[in-house]
mmCIF file of C-alpha atoms in Angstrom:
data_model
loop_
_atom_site.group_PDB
_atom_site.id
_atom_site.type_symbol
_atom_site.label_atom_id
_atom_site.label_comp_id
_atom_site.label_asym_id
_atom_site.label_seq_id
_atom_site.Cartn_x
_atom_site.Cartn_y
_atom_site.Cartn_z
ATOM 1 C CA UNK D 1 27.582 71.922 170.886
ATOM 2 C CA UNK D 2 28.650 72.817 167.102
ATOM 3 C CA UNK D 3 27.951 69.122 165.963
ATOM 4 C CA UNK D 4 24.317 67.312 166.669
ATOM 5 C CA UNK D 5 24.159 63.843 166.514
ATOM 6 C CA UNK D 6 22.155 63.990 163.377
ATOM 7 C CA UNK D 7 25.186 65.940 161.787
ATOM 8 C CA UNK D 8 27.792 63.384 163.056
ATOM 9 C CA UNK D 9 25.348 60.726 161.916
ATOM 10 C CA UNK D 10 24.788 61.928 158.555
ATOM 11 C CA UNK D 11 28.309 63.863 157.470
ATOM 12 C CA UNK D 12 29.856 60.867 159.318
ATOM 13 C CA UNK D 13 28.761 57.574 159.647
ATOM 14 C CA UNK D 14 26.729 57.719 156.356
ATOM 15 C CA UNK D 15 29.548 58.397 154.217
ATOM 16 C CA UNK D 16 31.897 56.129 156.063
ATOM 17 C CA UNK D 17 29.030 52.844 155.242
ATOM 18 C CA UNK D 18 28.682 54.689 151.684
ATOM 19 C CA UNK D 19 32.282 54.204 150.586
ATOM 20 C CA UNK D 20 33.067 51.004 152.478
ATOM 21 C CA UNK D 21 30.492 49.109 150.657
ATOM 22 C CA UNK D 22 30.694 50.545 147.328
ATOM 23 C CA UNK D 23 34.854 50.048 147.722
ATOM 24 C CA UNK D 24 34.342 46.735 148.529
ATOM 25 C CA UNK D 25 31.551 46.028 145.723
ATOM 26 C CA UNK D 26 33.287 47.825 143.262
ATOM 27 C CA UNK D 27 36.610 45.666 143.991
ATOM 28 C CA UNK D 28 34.490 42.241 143.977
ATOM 29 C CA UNK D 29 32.654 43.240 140.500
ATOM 30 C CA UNK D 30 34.787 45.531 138.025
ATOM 31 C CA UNK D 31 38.075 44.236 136.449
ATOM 32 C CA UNK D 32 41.334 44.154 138.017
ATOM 33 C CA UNK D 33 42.663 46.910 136.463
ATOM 34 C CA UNK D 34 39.364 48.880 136.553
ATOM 35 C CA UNK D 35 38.750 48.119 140.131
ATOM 36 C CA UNK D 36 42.611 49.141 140.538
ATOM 37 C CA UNK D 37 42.086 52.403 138.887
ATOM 38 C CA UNK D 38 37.972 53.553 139.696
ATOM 39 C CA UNK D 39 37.068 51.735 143.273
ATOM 40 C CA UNK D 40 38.800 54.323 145.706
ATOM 41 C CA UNK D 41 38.106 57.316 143.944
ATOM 42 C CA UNK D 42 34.409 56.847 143.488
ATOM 43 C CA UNK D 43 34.072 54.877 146.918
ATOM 44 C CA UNK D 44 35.826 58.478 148.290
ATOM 45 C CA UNK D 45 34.000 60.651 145.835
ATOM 46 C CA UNK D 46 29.971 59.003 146.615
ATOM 47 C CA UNK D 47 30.555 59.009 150.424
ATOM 48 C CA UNK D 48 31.506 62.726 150.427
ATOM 49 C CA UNK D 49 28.316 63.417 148.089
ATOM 50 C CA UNK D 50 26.022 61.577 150.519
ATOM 51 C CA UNK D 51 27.008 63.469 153.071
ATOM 52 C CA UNK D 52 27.185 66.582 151.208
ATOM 53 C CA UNK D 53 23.859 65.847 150.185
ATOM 54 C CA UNK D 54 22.124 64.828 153.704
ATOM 55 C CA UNK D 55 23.902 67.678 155.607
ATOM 56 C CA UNK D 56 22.100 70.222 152.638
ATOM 57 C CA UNK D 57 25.442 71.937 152.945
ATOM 58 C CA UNK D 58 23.801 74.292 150.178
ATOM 59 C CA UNK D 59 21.751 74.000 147.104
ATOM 60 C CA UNK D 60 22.921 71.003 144.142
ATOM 61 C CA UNK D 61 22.476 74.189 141.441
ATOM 62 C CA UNK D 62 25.318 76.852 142.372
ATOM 63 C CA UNK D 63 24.298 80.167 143.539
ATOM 64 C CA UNK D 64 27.812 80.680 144.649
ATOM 65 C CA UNK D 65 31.437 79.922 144.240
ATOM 66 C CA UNK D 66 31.568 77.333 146.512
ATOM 67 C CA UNK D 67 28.850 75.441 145.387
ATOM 68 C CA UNK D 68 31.277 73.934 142.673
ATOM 69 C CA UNK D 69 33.112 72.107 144.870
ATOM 70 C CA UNK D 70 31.372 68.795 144.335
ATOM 71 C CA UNK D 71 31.548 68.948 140.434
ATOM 72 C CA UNK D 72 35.235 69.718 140.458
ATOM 73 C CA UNK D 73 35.645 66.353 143.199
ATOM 74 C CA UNK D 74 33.377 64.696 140.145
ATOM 75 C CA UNK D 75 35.607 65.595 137.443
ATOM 76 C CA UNK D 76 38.835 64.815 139.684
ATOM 77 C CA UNK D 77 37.684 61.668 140.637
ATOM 78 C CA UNK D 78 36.947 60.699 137.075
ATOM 79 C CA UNK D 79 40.124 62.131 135.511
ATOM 80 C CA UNK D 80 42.242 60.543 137.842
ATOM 81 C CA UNK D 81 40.805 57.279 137.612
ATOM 82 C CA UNK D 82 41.563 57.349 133.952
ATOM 83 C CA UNK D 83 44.949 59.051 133.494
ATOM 84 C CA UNK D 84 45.979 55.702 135.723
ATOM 85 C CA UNK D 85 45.296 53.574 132.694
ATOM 86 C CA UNK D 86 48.040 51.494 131.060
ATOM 87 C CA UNK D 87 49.639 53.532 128.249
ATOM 88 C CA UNK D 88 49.198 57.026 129.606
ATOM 89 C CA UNK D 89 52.029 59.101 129.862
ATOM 90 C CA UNK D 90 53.135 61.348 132.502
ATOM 91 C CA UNK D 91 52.901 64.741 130.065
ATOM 92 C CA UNK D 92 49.271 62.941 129.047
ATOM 93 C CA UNK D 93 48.214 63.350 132.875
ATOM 94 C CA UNK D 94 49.939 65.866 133.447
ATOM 95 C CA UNK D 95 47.713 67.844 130.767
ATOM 96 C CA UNK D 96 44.569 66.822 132.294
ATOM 97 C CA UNK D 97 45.190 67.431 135.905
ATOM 98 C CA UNK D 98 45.925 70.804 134.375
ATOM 99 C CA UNK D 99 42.967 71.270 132.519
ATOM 100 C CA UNK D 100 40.840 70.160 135.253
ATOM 101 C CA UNK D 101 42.251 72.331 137.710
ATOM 102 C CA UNK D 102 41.841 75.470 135.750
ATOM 103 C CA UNK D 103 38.563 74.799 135.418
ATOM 104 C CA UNK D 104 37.921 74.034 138.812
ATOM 105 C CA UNK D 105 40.036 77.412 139.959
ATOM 106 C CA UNK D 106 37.846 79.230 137.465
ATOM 107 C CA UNK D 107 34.578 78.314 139.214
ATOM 108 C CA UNK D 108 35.984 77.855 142.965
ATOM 109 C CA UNK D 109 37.578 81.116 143.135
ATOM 110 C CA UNK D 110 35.032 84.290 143.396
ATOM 111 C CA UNK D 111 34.980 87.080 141.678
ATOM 112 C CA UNK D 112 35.128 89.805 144.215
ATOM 113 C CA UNK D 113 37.004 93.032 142.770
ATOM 114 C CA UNK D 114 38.229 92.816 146.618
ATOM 115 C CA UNK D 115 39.746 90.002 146.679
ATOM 116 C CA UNK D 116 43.373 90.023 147.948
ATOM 117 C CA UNK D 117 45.568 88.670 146.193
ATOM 118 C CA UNK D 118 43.317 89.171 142.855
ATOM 119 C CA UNK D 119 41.324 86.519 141.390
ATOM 120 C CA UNK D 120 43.865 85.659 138.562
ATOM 121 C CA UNK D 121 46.788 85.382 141.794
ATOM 122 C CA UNK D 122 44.140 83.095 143.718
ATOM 123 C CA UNK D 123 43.349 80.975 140.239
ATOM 124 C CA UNK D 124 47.425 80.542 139.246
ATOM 125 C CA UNK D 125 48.324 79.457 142.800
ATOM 126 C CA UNK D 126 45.345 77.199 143.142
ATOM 127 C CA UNK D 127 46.394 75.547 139.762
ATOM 128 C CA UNK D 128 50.280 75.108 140.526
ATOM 129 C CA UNK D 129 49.663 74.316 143.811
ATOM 130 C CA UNK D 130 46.920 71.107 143.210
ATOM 131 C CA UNK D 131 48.683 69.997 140.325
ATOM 132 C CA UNK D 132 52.290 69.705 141.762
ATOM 133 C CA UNK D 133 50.608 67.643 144.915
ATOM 134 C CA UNK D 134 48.365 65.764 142.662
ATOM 135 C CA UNK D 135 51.760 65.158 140.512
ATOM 136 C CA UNK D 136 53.700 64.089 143.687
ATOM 137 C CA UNK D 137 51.014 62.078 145.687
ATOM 138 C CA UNK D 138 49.715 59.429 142.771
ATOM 139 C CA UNK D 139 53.483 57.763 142.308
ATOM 140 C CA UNK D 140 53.305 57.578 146.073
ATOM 141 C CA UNK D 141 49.983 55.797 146.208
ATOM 142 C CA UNK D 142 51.275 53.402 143.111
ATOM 143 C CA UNK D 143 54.412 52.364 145.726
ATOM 144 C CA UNK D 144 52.295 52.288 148.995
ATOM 145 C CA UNK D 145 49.641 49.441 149.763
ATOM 146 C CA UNK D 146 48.142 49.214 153.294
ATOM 147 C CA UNK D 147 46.442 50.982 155.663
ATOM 148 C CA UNK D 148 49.145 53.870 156.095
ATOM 149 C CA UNK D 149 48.418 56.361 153.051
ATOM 150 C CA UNK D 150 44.677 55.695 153.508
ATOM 151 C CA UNK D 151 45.058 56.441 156.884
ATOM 152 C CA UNK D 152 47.603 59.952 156.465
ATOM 153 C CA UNK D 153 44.935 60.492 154.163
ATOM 154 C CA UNK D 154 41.625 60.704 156.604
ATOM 155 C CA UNK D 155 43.879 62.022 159.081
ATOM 156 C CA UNK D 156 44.986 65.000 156.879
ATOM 157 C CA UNK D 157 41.014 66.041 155.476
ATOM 158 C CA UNK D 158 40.203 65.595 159.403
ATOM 159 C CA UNK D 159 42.872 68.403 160.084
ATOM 160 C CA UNK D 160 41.389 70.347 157.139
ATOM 161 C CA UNK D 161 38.347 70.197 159.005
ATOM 162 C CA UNK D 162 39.575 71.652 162.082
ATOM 163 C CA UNK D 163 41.293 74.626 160.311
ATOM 164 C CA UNK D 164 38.482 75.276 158.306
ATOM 165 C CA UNK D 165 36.357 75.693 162.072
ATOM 166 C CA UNK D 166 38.887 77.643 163.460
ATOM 167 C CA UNK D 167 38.424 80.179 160.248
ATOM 168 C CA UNK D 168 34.895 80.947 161.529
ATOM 169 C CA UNK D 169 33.121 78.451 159.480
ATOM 170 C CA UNK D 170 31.246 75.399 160.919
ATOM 171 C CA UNK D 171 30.035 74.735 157.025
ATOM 172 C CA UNK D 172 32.897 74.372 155.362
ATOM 173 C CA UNK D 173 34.336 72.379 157.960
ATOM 174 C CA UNK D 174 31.291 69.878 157.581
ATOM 175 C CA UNK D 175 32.437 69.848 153.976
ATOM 176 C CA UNK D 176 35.453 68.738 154.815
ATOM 177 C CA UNK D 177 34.231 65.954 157.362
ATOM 178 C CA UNK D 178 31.893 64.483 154.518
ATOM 179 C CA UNK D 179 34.871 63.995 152.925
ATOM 180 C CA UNK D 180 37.307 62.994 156.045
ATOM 181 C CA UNK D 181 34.258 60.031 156.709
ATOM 182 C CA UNK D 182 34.402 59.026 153.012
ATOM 183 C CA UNK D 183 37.875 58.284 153.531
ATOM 184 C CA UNK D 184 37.907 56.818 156.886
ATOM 185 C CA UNK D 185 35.557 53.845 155.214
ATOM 186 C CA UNK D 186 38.304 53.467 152.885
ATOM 187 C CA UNK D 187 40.739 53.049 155.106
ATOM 188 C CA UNK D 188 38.916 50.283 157.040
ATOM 189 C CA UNK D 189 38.106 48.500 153.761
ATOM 190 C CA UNK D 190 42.016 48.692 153.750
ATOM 191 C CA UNK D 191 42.751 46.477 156.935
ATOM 192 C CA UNK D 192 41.471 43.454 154.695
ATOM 193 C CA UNK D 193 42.572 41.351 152.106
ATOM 194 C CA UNK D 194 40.504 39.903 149.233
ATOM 195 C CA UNK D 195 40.275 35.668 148.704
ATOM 196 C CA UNK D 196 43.184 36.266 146.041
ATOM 197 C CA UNK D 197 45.479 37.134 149.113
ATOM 198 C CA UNK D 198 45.906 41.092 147.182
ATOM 199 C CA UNK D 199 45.870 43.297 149.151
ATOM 200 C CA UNK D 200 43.074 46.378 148.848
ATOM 201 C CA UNK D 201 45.477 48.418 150.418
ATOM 202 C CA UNK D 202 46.166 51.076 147.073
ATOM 203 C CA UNK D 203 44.371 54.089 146.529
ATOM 204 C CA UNK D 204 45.512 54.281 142.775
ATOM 205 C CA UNK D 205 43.675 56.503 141.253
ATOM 206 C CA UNK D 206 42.267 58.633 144.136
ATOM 207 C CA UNK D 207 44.749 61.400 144.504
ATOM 208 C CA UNK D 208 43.576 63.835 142.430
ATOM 209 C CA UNK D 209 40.037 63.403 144.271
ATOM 210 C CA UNK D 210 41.672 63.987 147.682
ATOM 211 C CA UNK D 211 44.396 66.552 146.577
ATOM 212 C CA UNK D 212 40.630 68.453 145.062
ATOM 213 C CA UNK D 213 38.788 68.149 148.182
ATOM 214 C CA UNK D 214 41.225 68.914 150.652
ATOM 215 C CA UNK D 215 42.808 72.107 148.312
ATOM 216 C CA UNK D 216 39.816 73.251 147.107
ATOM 217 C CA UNK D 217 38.243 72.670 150.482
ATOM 218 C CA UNK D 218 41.008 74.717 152.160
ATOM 219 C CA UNK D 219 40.816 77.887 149.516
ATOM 220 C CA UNK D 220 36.955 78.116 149.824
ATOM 221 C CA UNK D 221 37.627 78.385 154.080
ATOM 222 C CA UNK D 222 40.769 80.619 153.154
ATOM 223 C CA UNK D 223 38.568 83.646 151.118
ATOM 224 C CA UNK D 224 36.059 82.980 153.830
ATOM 225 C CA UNK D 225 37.830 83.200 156.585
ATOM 226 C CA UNK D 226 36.777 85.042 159.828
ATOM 227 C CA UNK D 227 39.768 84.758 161.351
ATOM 228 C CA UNK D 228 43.489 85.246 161.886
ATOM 229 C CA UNK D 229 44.567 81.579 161.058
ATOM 230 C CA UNK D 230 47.752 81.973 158.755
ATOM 231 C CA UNK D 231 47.971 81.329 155.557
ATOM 232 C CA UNK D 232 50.453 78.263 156.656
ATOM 233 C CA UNK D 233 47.802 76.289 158.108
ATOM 234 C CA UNK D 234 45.854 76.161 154.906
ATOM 235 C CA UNK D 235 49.268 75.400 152.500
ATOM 236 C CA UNK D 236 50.756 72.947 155.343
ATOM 237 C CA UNK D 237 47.784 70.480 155.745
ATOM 238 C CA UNK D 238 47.302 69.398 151.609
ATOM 239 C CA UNK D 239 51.014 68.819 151.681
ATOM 240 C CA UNK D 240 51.289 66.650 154.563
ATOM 241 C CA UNK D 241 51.138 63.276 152.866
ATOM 242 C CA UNK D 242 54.245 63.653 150.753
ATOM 243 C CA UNK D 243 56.315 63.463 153.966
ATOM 244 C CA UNK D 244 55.143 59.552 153.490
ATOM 245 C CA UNK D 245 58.146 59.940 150.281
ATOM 246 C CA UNK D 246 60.840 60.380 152.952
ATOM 247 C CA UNK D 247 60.256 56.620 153.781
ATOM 248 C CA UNK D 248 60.563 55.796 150.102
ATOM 249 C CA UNK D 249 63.408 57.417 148.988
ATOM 250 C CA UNK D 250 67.003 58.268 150.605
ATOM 251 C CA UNK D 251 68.408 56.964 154.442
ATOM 252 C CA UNK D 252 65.231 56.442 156.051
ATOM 253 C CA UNK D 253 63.913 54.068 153.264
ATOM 254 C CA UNK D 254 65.866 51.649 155.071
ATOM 255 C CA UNK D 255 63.757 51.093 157.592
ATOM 256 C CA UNK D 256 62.141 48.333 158.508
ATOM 257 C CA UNK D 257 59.002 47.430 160.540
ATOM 258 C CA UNK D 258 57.798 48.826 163.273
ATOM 259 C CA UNK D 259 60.635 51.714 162.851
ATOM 260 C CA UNK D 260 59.262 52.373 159.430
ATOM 261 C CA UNK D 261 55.565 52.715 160.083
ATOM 262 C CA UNK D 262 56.418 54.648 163.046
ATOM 263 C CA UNK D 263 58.619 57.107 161.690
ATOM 264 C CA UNK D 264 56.241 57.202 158.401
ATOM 265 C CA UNK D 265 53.316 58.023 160.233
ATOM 266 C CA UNK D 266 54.907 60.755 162.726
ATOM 267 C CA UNK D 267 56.103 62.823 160.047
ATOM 268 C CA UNK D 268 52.970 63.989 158.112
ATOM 269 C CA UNK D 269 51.113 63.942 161.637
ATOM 270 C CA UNK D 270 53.434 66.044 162.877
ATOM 271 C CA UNK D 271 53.169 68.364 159.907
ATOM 272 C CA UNK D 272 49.720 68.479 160.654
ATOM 273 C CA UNK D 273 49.787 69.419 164.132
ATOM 274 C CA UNK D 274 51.782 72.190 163.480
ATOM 275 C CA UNK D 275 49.697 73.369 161.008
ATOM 276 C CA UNK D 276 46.526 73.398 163.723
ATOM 277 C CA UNK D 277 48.930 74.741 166.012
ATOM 278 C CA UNK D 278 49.483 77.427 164.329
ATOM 279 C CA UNK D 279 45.690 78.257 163.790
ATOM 280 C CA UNK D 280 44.802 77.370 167.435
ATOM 281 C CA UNK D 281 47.607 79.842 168.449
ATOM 282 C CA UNK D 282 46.788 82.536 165.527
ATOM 283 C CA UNK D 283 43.047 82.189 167.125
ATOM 284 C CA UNK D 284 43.841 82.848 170.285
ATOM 285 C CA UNK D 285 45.948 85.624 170.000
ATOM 286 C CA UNK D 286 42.801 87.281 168.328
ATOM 287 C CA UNK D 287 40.986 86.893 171.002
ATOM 288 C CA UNK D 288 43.147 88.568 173.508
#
């Protein structure tokens, strides 16, 4: 079995309690506008680092590239928390998702003089790449309240997870999970309403934290992988979210109801299932 219980239990269920009570504590105590901005994003941020942390994943001082990967989901999940305040402008943000994300790339990718596509390739499509979805995802969460983005969300670091096992790598996978369970106790904290009637459906602030852990996630299992899964499955699966825009914008916006949810939901799943498809099929080939 490649998951014990005690795995499940702590890369799981303990993130999943972690973020739905600090979500829901951090909505009840901070500010409106600071709950708005901070709750998600460090409710998403502790639960993955709890379960980071209890699976020992690896060691809290980096002996390797990959080890950065929970400082760079700090810094995102700081930044983006405060680019959301009032008075920010879009170049303002847009200047320190980049500045973040270089620095992330700079640590996240290694250093091997055999890397293919070089280091400096790796580090400029890393940067374009998590800055354009981070760019296109936080309008979307800004328009969407509910359980539906929170949901695409979990669904979409779940799917990360399953490429990254299919690359050869139970570990990074587990990363990944931490981070799917973090955001699976967001999403239920999103099924309820506070006493004011608002709902707690937003995740303002959190997409630069997810758009971190699920492309920096996905590049670590990429330069790692032990396997033939194609380089679609890893670009497809960060991406699949911002089919959620094709319900906001043009014919299908007009939807309404059941129609809506329905068709919003099947088009980033289905993006998704292609993308395992493709590394299911990709793995088995390579086996016969």
């Amino acid at each position: 079995m490649p998951f014990t219980i005690k795995d499940m239990i702590y890369g799981g269920v303990a993130p999943i309690i972690v973020a739905c009570m600090l979500l829901l504590t951090l909505r009840r105590l901070l500010p409106r506008d600071l709950g708005e901005r901070y709750s998600v994003s460090m409710a998403t941020l502790a639960g993955f680092l709890v379960g980071y942390g209890l699976l020992s994943l690896a060691p809290w001082s980096p002996t390797a590239h990959w080890h950065w990967l929970p400082y760079a989901l700090m810094a995102a999940a700081v930044v983006g928390a405060v680019v959301r305040a009032e008075g920010v402008r879009f170049f303002e943000r847009l200047l320190m998702y980049l500045f973040v994300a270089i620095a992330a790339g700079w640590f996240l990718v290694p250093t091997w003089k055999d890397l293919v596509p070089s280091q400096t390739v790796h580090l400029i499509l890393f940067v374009v790449y998590l800055v354009a979805l981070v760019s296109l995802l936080e309008p979307l969460a800004e328009r969407s309240t509910g359980p539906l983005l929170p949901l695409v969300l979990w669904i979409t670091i779940t799917a990360a997870a399953v490429v990254l096992a299919l690359s050869g790598s139970l570990r990074f996978a587990q990363v990944a999970l931490a981070g799917a369970g973090a955001l699976f106790g967001v999403m239920l904290v999103t099924c309820f309403k506070r006493e004011t009637g608002r709902e707690t459906g937003r995740v303002t602030g959190a997409a630069f934290v997810f758009s971190m852990m699920a492309v920096g996630s996905l590049l670590i299992g990429c330069v790692h992988s032990f396997s033939e899964v194609p380089l679609a499955s890893y670009l497809l699966v960060p991406a699949a979210p911002l089919a959620l825009w094709s319900c906001e914008i043009g014919p299908l916006s007009r939807l309404t109801g059941v129609k809506r949810y329905f068709v919003a939901f099947s088009l980033p799943v289905t993006l998704l299932g292609s993308a395992v498809l493709l590394a299911v099929v990709a793995e088995m080939n390579s086996l016969e």
